[in-house]
Amino acid sequence: MDPVHPDFVPDASLDREEMEALQREIAAQAIFEDDFDFDPGRVRADRETGQQALDATSDGTTDGDAPVVVGVDQAFLDDDRAVSALVALQDGVVIERTHAVAQTEIPYIPGLLSFREGGAILAGFRELTVEPDLAFFDGSGRIHFREAGLATHVGVTLDLPSIGVAKNLLCGRPVASTDGLAEGERVDIEADGDVTAPDGTVVGYAVQSRQYDSPNRYVNPLIVSPGHRVGAATAADLVLSCSAGYKLPEPTRLADKYADDLKSELGD
DNA sequence: GCGACAG
DNA sequence: ATCTTGTCGC
């Protein structure tokens, strides 16, 4: 698939002020509430685990009408080459994988990640032949200084429902401790002075997608935020329904592994 | 000036 | 993100 908004495609040759101005423009176009056609109840992680595997749909056939969810992740081959890896799943089955290599024009700068990795990601989407309903990105969406993190930038550019799944908090303020949550629990992340949204706006959640039973070992929660056309609560719900016994939701976990494999194959 | 900062 | 073996715990 190709960008619906070519003018939003991340351009690494812009200066910092121009990048930030583009982000504000993108945030203004972003929709941080549910606005999609698929049935979120029909999104599932895999066919082996979870309550859903026990119901009538687990008859061994793949539901060709189920939503297509794509996981996206990147790895770096050198200092100036990034590879994006995309894995598309439908009804818990991998139906397509694509990848693309692109030059990294700028270094990592907190708040400007999409200008470093966005080019490779859009190139990966260009190779995708299936029509995705939803995408998970590794990084923030609305939890961003200008409410335009990687997931929002790419989601708006493609006009594709998207969710940001990060391992660390970029900005914002958890309303309670995010330590020792039970599996399935979540804690609101509110906008603070670092975020352009009105103070107190729930811009995402810390989501405990996995946790050990006993008290000696801990798993840190994921930081989930809306990218585009998905509300914060639904974003957290979808991450949990795509989780299958691992910290990362399946689309992201599989894209992660694919990116690692590509790095080995294409690396130096 | 100081601190904070996805991947 | 990336550099990397063993190792603690279930």
Coordinates of C-alpha atoms (C1' of nucleotides) in Angstrom, one line a residue:
Chain A
M1 CA 0.0 0.0 0.0
D2 CA 1.0 3.6 -0.6
P3 CA 0.8 6.8 1.4
V4 CA -2.6 8.6 1.2
H5 CA -0.8 11.8 2.3
P6 CA 2.4 12.1 0.4
D7 CA 3.0 15.5 2.0
F8 CA 3.3 13.8 5.4
V9 CA 6.0 11.3 4.3
P10 CA 8.9 11.8 6.7
D11 CA 11.6 13.9 5.1
A12 CA 14.9 13.6 6.9
S13 CA 16.3 16.6 5.1
L14 CA 14.0 19.0 6.9
D15 CA 15.5 21.0 9.8
R16 CA 14.3 20.4 13.3
E17 CA 11.8 23.2 13.3
E18 CA 10.3 22.0 10.1
M19 CA 10.0 18.5 11.4
E20 CA 8.2 19.7 14.5
A21 CA 5.9 21.8 12.4
L22 CA 5.0 18.8 10.3
Q23 CA 4.3 16.8 13.5
R24 CA 1.9 19.4 14.7
E25 CA 0.2 19.2 11.3
I26 CA 0.0 15.5 11.5
A27 CA -1.4 15.6 15.1
A28 CA -4.1 17.9 13.9
Q29 CA -5.2 15.3 11.3
A30 CA -4.8 12.3 13.7
I31 CA -8.0 10.7 15.1
F32 CA -7.4 9.5 18.6
E33 CA -10.7 7.6 18.9
D34 CA -12.2 4.5 17.4
D35 CA -12.9 5.0 13.8
F36 CA -12.4 1.8 11.9
D37 CA -14.5 -0.8 10.1
F38 CA -13.3 -4.1 11.5
D39 CA -14.7 -5.9 14.5
P40 CA -12.2 -5.6 17.3
G41 CA -13.7 -8.7 18.8
R42 CA -12.4 -10.7 15.8
V43 CA -8.8 -9.7 16.3
R44 CA -6.9 -12.5 17.9
A45 CA -3.3 -13.4 18.6
D46 CA -3.0 -17.1 17.6
R47 CA -4.9 -20.3 17.4
E48 CA -3.2 -22.1 20.2
T49 CA -3.8 -20.2 23.4
G50 CA -6.4 -17.9 24.9
Q51 CA -10.1 -18.2 25.6
Q52 CA -10.9 -17.6 21.9
A53 CA -9.2 -20.9 20.9
L54 CA -11.9 -22.7 22.8
D55 CA -14.9 -21.4 21.0
A56 CA -16.5 -22.4 17.8
T57 CA -14.1 -20.5 15.6
S58 CA -11.2 -22.9 16.5
D59 CA -12.1 -25.5 13.9
G60 CA -8.8 -25.4 12.0
T61 CA -9.9 -23.1 9.3
T62 CA -8.7 -19.5 8.8
D63 CA -11.4 -16.9 8.8
G64 CA -10.7 -15.0 5.5
D65 CA -13.0 -12.2 6.7
A66 CA -11.2 -11.6 10.0
P67 CA -9.2 -8.4 10.4
V68 CA -5.7 -8.3 9.0
V69 CA -3.2 -7.0 11.6
V70 CA 0.4 -6.1 10.7
G71 CA 3.3 -5.9 13.1
V72 CA 6.2 -3.6 12.2
D73 CA 9.7 -3.5 13.6
Q74 CA 13.2 -2.3 12.5
A75 CA 16.8 -3.4 12.8
F76 CA 20.0 -1.7 11.7
L77 CA 22.4 -3.3 9.3
D78 CA 25.1 -0.6 9.6
D79 CA 25.2 3.0 10.8
D80 CA 23.3 4.1 7.8
R81 CA 21.1 1.3 6.7
A82 CA 17.8 0.3 8.4
V83 CA 15.7 -2.7 7.5
S84 CA 11.9 -2.7 8.3
A85 CA 10.2 -6.0 8.8
L86 CA 6.4 -6.4 8.5
V87 CA 4.4 -9.4 9.4
A88 CA 0.7 -9.6 8.6
L89 CA -1.6 -11.9 10.5
Q90 CA -5.2 -12.8 10.0
D91 CA -7.2 -14.9 12.4
G92 CA -3.9 -15.8 14.2
V93 CA -2.2 -17.0 11.0
V94 CA 0.8 -15.3 9.2
I95 CA -0.5 -14.5 5.7
E96 CA 2.4 -12.2 4.4
R97 CA 5.8 -10.9 5.3
T98 CA 7.6 -8.0 3.6
H99 CA 10.7 -6.0 4.3
A100 CA 12.7 -3.1 2.9
V101 CA 16.1 -1.6 3.4
A102 CA 16.6 2.2 3.5
Q103 CA 19.3 4.7 4.3
T104 CA 19.1 6.3 7.7
E105 CA 19.6 9.9 7.1
I106 CA 19.7 11.2 10.7
P107 CA 20.6 9.8 14.1
Y108 CA 18.1 8.9 16.8
I109 CA 16.7 12.0 18.4
P110 CA 14.0 11.6 21.0
G111 CA 10.8 13.0 19.6
L112 CA 11.9 12.7 16.0
L113 CA 12.1 8.9 15.6
S114 CA 9.8 8.7 12.6
F115 CA 12.2 10.8 10.6
R116 CA 14.9 8.3 11.1
E117 CA 12.8 5.1 10.6
G118 CA 9.7 6.2 8.7
G119 CA 11.3 5.9 5.3
A120 CA 12.2 2.2 5.7
I121 CA 8.7 1.5 7.2
L122 CA 6.8 3.1 4.3
A123 CA 9.0 1.2 1.9
G124 CA 8.0 -2.0 3.7
F125 CA 4.3 -1.1 3.4
R126 CA 4.8 -0.4 -0.3
E127 CA 5.8 -4.1 -0.7
L128 CA 2.7 -5.3 1.2
T129 CA 0.0 -6.8 -1.1
V130 CA -2.7 -7.5 1.5
E131 CA -4.9 -4.7 2.7
P132 CA -4.2 -4.3 6.5
D133 CA -7.0 -3.2 8.9
L134 CA -4.6 -2.3 11.7
A135 CA -0.9 -1.9 12.4
F136 CA 1.2 -2.2 15.6
F137 CA 4.4 0.0 15.6
D138 CA 7.4 -0.3 17.9
G139 CA 7.3 3.1 19.7
S140 CA 4.9 5.8 20.7
G141 CA 1.8 7.1 19.1
R142 CA 0.0 9.9 21.0
I143 CA 2.4 9.6 23.9
H144 CA 4.7 12.2 22.3
F145 CA 5.6 15.8 22.9
R146 CA 3.5 16.9 19.9
E147 CA 1.1 13.9 19.9
A148 CA 2.8 12.6 16.7
G149 CA 5.0 9.7 17.5
L150 CA 6.1 7.1 15.0
A151 CA 2.7 5.2 15.1
T152 CA 0.8 8.4 14.6
H153 CA 3.1 9.7 11.8
V154 CA 3.0 6.5 9.8
G155 CA -0.7 5.8 10.6
V156 CA -1.9 9.2 9.4
T157 CA 0.4 9.1 6.3
L158 CA -1.2 5.8 5.3
D159 CA -4.6 6.7 6.9
L160 CA -4.3 3.3 8.5
P161 CA -5.6 2.5 12.0
S162 CA -2.5 2.2 14.1
I163 CA -1.2 1.6 17.7
G164 CA 2.1 2.4 19.3
V165 CA 3.7 -0.3 21.5
A166 CA 6.7 0.9 23.4
K167 CA 8.9 -0.6 26.0
N168 CA 9.7 2.7 27.7
L169 CA 7.8 5.9 28.5
L170 CA 8.8 8.8 26.4
C171 CA 6.8 11.5 28.2
G172 CA 3.5 11.8 30.1
R173 CA 2.7 10.8 33.7
P174 CA 1.3 7.5 34.9
V175 CA -1.5 8.2 37.4
A176 CA -0.3 5.4 39.7
S177 CA 2.6 3.1 40.1
T178 CA 3.2 0.9 37.2
D179 CA 5.2 -1.7 39.2
G180 CA 3.9 -5.1 40.0
L181 CA 0.7 -5.0 38.0
A182 CA -1.1 -8.3 37.4
E183 CA -1.4 -9.6 33.9
G184 CA -4.2 -7.8 32.0
E185 CA -4.1 -4.7 34.2
R186 CA -3.4 -1.2 33.0
V187 CA -2.6 2.2 34.4
D188 CA -3.6 5.5 32.7
I189 CA -0.8 7.7 31.2
E190 CA -1.9 11.3 31.3
A191 CA -0.6 14.3 29.4
D192 CA 1.6 16.6 31.5
G193 CA 3.4 19.8 30.7
D194 CA 5.6 18.0 28.2
V195 CA 2.7 17.0 26.0
T196 CA 0.7 19.4 23.9
A197 CA -2.6 17.7 24.8
P198 CA -4.6 19.4 27.7
D199 CA -3.1 18.4 31.0
G200 CA -4.8 15.3 32.4
T201 CA -5.8 13.9 29.0
V202 CA -5.4 10.1 28.9
V203 CA -3.0 9.7 26.1
G204 CA -2.2 6.0 26.6
Y205 CA -1.8 3.2 29.1
A206 CA 0.9 1.1 30.8
V207 CA -0.4 -2.4 29.9
Q208 CA 0.7 -5.5 31.7
S209 CA 0.6 -8.0 28.8
R210 CA 2.5 -10.7 30.7
Q211 CA 3.4 -11.3 34.3
Y212 CA 4.9 -14.1 36.3
D213 CA 2.8 -15.9 38.9
S214 CA 5.1 -15.6 41.9
P215 CA 6.7 -12.5 43.4
N216 CA 10.4 -12.9 42.7
R217 CA 10.4 -12.1 39.0
Y218 CA 8.8 -9.1 37.2
V219 CA 8.0 -8.1 33.7
N220 CA 7.8 -4.4 32.9
P221 CA 4.5 -3.2 31.4
L222 CA 4.2 -2.1 27.8
I223 CA 3.5 1.5 27.0
V224 CA 0.5 1.6 24.6
S225 CA -0.9 4.6 22.9
P226 CA -3.2 5.4 20.0
G227 CA -1.5 6.0 16.6
H228 CA -4.5 6.9 14.4
R229 CA -8.2 6.0 14.3
V230 CA -8.0 4.1 17.5
G231 CA -8.9 5.3 21.0
A232 CA -6.6 4.7 24.0
A233 CA -8.8 2.1 25.7
T234 CA -9.3 0.2 22.5
A235 CA -5.6 0.3 21.8
A236 CA -4.9 -1.3 25.1
D237 CA -7.7 -3.9 24.6
L238 CA -6.3 -4.8 21.2
V239 CA -2.7 -5.2 22.5
L240 CA -4.1 -7.6 25.1
S241 CA -6.1 -9.6 22.7
C242 CA -3.1 -10.0 20.5
S243 CA -0.9 -11.2 23.3
A244 CA -0.2 -14.9 23.5
G245 CA 2.0 -15.6 26.5
Y246 CA 4.8 -13.2 25.7
K247 CA 5.4 -9.6 26.6
L248 CA 5.0 -8.4 23.1
P249 CA 1.8 -8.8 21.1
E250 CA 2.2 -11.5 18.4
P251 CA 2.3 -9.2 15.4
T252 CA 5.1 -7.2 17.0
R253 CA 6.9 -10.2 18.4
L254 CA 7.0 -11.9 15.0
A255 CA 8.1 -8.7 13.2
D256 CA 10.8 -8.4 15.9
K257 CA 12.1 -11.9 15.1
Y258 CA 11.8 -11.3 11.4
A259 CA 13.9 -8.1 11.7
D260 CA 16.6 -10.0 13.6
D261 CA 16.7 -12.7 11.0
L262 CA 17.0 -10.1 8.2
K263 CA 19.8 -8.5 10.1
S264 CA 21.7 -11.7 10.1
E265 CA 21.1 -12.4 6.5
L266 CA 21.6 -9.0 5.1
G267 CA 24.0 -7.6 7.7
D268 CA 27.5 -6.5 7.0
Chain B
dG1 C1' 20.9 26.4 34.0
dC2 C1' 19.0 21.5 35.0
dG3 C1' 16.6 17.5 33.9
dA4 C1' 14.2 14.1 30.6
dC5 C1' 14.0 11.8 26.5
dA6 C1' 10.4 5.9 22.0
dG7 C1' 14.2 3.2 19.0
Chain C
dA1 C1' 18.6 0.2 18.6
dT2 C1' 23.3 -2.4 19.5
dC3 C1' 27.5 -4.9 21.9
dT4 C1' 26.9 -10.4 24.2
dT5 C1' 27.8 -15.5 28.3
dG6 C1' 26.4 -17.0 31.8
dT7 C1' 23.0 -17.3 34.9
dC8 C1' 19.0 -16.8 38.2
dG9 C1' 14.4 -18.6 38.5
dC10 C1' 10.3 -21.2 37.2

